[in-house]
Amino acid sequence: MPLHLEVITPERKVYEDDVDMVIAPGSEGYLGILPHHAPLLTALGPGEFRVKKGGVEEVLAVFGGFMEVRPDRVVVLTEAAEPAEEIDTARAQAARARAQETLSQAATLSAADEARARAELQRALVRLRVSERRRPRRT
Ligand code: ATP
């Protein structure tokens, strides 16, 4: 039985296909989902969302949201999801540098500004990690 995967953001459907397995960045760690998995609802953290199909692995960057698992399908609702080849590496590098610059002045930052900069840095690092995996790989 294949696993039907949909990844949906407020703007668009980023991914829809029958796949063999997904590995998702659950809020409490990475979760591997195969067909026939028990029903599950989990929050997602920012991280790499891996999709395996026919011996090839694709990677998307996802930034929070929820994943609903049923035995024959997985639905991901997330604020933003970017397939590796859509990531603008220069933009992510600029975002990383900006966040690091802000955090280097941590002593002068409010707690809210520091938390915002940390979250920005984390998003940039996820994008850079995922963009290194542009070409689907054999697994
Ligand atoms: P930046 O500071 O570069 O705007 P950000 O982390 O603040 O980055 P987000 O708020 O996470 O950006 O995302 C805003 C929108 O821009 C989303 O639709 C997201 O998919 C897109 N986006 C952000 N950074 C990139 C990137 N490096 N490559 C492709 N799309 C991106």
Coordinates of C-alpha atoms and ligand atoms in Angstrom, one line a residue:
M1 CA 0.0 0.0 0.0
P2 CA 1.4 3.4 -0.9
L3 CA 1.4 6.4 1.4
H4 CA -0.4 9.4 -0.1
L5 CA 1.5 12.5 1.0
E6 CA 0.2 16.1 0.8
V7 CA 2.2 19.1 2.0
I8 CA 0.0 22.3 2.1
T9 CA 0.9 25.9 3.0
P10 CA -1.6 28.8 3.2
E11 CA -0.5 29.8 -0.3
R12 CA -0.3 26.5 -2.2
K13 CA 0.1 22.7 -2.3
V14 CA 3.8 22.2 -2.2
Y15 CA 3.8 18.4 -2.7
E16 CA 1.3 15.7 -3.5
D17 CA 2.3 12.1 -4.5
D18 CA 2.2 8.5 -3.5
V19 CA 5.4 7.8 -1.6
D20 CA 7.1 4.9 0.3
M21 CA 8.1 6.7 3.5
V22 CA 8.5 10.1 5.1
I23 CA 10.8 11.3 7.9
A24 CA 9.3 14.3 9.5
P25 CA 10.8 16.9 12.0
G26 CA 8.3 16.3 14.8
S27 CA 8.4 18.8 17.6
E28 CA 9.9 16.1 19.9
G29 CA 12.3 14.7 17.3
Y30 CA 12.3 13.1 13.9
L31 CA 9.6 10.5 13.1
G32 CA 9.7 7.9 10.4
I33 CA 6.3 7.1 8.8
L34 CA 5.7 4.0 6.7
P35 CA 2.3 2.8 5.3
H36 CA 0.0 1.2 7.9
H37 CA 1.2 3.6 10.6
A38 CA -1.2 4.1 13.5
P39 CA -3.2 7.3 13.3
L40 CA -1.3 10.2 14.8
L41 CA -1.4 14.0 15.0
T42 CA 1.8 15.9 15.8
A43 CA 3.2 19.4 15.8
L44 CA 6.2 19.9 13.5
G45 CA 9.3 21.8 14.3
P46 CA 11.5 23.6 11.8
G47 CA 13.6 21.0 10.0
E48 CA 14.2 18.7 7.1
F49 CA 11.2 16.8 5.8
R50 CA 12.4 13.7 3.8
V51 CA 10.4 11.9 1.3
K52 CA 11.4 8.5 0.0
K53 CA 10.0 7.1 -3.2
G54 CA 11.3 4.5 -5.6
G55 CA 14.7 4.5 -3.9
V56 CA 15.1 8.3 -4.3
E57 CA 15.0 10.7 -1.4
E58 CA 13.8 14.3 -1.7
V59 CA 14.1 16.9 1.0
L60 CA 11.9 19.9 1.9
A61 CA 12.5 22.5 4.5
V62 CA 9.4 22.9 6.7
F63 CA 8.8 25.5 9.4
G64 CA 6.3 24.4 12.0
G65 CA 2.7 23.4 11.5
F66 CA 1.0 20.0 12.0
M67 CA 1.2 16.5 10.5
E68 CA -1.8 14.2 10.4
V69 CA -1.0 10.5 9.8
R70 CA -3.5 7.8 8.8
P71 CA -2.6 4.3 7.7
D72 CA -2.8 5.3 4.0
R73 CA -2.0 9.0 4.0
V74 CA -0.1 11.9 5.6
V75 CA -1.2 15.5 5.5
V76 CA 1.2 18.3 6.5
L77 CA -0.2 21.8 7.1
T78 CA 2.6 24.2 7.5
E79 CA 3.3 28.0 7.4
A80 CA 6.1 27.5 4.9
A81 CA 7.6 24.5 3.0
E82 CA 10.3 24.8 0.4
P83 CA 11.6 22.0 -1.8
A84 CA 15.4 22.0 -1.8
E85 CA 15.6 23.3 -5.4
E86 CA 13.4 26.3 -4.6
I87 CA 15.7 27.6 -1.8
D88 CA 17.5 30.8 -2.5
T89 CA 20.9 30.1 -0.9
A90 CA 22.1 33.7 -1.1
R91 CA 19.0 34.9 0.7
A92 CA 19.4 32.2 3.4
Q93 CA 23.1 33.2 3.9
A94 CA 22.1 36.8 4.2
A95 CA 19.4 35.9 6.7
R96 CA 21.9 33.8 8.7
A97 CA 24.5 36.7 8.7
R98 CA 21.8 39.2 9.8
A99 CA 20.7 37.0 12.7
Q100 CA 24.2 36.3 13.8
E101 CA 25.0 40.0 13.7
T102 CA 21.9 40.7 15.9
L103 CA 22.8 37.9 18.3
S104 CA 26.4 39.2 18.7
Q105 CA 24.8 42.1 20.5
A106 CA 22.8 39.8 22.8
A107 CA 23.5 41.9 25.9
T108 CA 21.6 44.9 24.4
L109 CA 18.6 42.9 23.0
S110 CA 15.2 42.5 24.6
A111 CA 14.3 38.9 25.3
A112 CA 11.7 39.1 22.4
D113 CA 14.3 40.4 19.9
E114 CA 16.8 37.7 20.9
A115 CA 14.1 35.0 20.5
R116 CA 13.2 36.4 17.1
A117 CA 16.8 36.4 16.0
R118 CA 17.3 32.9 17.2
A119 CA 14.3 31.7 15.3
E120 CA 15.5 33.5 12.2
L121 CA 18.9 31.9 12.5
Q122 CA 17.3 28.5 12.9
R123 CA 15.2 29.0 9.8
A124 CA 18.3 30.1 7.8
L125 CA 20.3 27.1 9.0
V126 CA 17.5 24.7 8.0
R127 CA 17.3 26.3 4.6
L128 CA 21.1 26.0 4.1
R129 CA 21.2 22.4 5.2
V130 CA 18.3 21.5 2.9
S131 CA 19.7 23.4 -0.1
E132 CA 22.8 21.3 0.1
R133 CA 20.6 18.3 -0.8
R134 CA 19.3 19.7 -4.0
R135 CA 19.5 16.6 -6.2
P136 CA 17.4 13.6 -5.2
R137 CA 19.7 10.9 -3.9
R138 CA 19.6 7.2 -4.2
T139 CA 19.0 5.6 -0.8
Ligands
ATP1 P1 14.2 36.4 5.1 O1 14.8 37.1 6.3 O2 15.2 36.1 4.0 O3 12.9 37.1 4.6 P2 12.7 34.6 6.8 O4 13.2 33.5 7.5 O5 12.3 35.8 7.6 O6 13.8 35.0 5.7 P3 10.1 33.5 6.4 O7 9.3 34.5 7.2 O8 10.5 32.2 7.0 O9 11.5 34.2 5.9 O10 9.4 33.2 5.0 C1 8.7 34.2 4.3 C2 8.5 33.7 2.9 O11 9.7 33.7 2.1 C3 8.0 32.2 2.9 O12 7.0 32.1 1.8 C4 9.2 31.4 2.6 O13 8.9 30.2 1.9 C5 10.0 32.4 1.7 N1 11.5 32.3 1.9 C6 12.2 32.8 2.9 N2 13.5 32.6 2.8 C7 13.7 31.9 1.6 C8 14.8 31.4 0.9 N3 16.0 31.5 1.3 N4 14.5 30.7 -0.3 C9 13.3 30.6 -0.8 N5 12.2 31.1 -0.1 C10 12.3 31.7 1.0

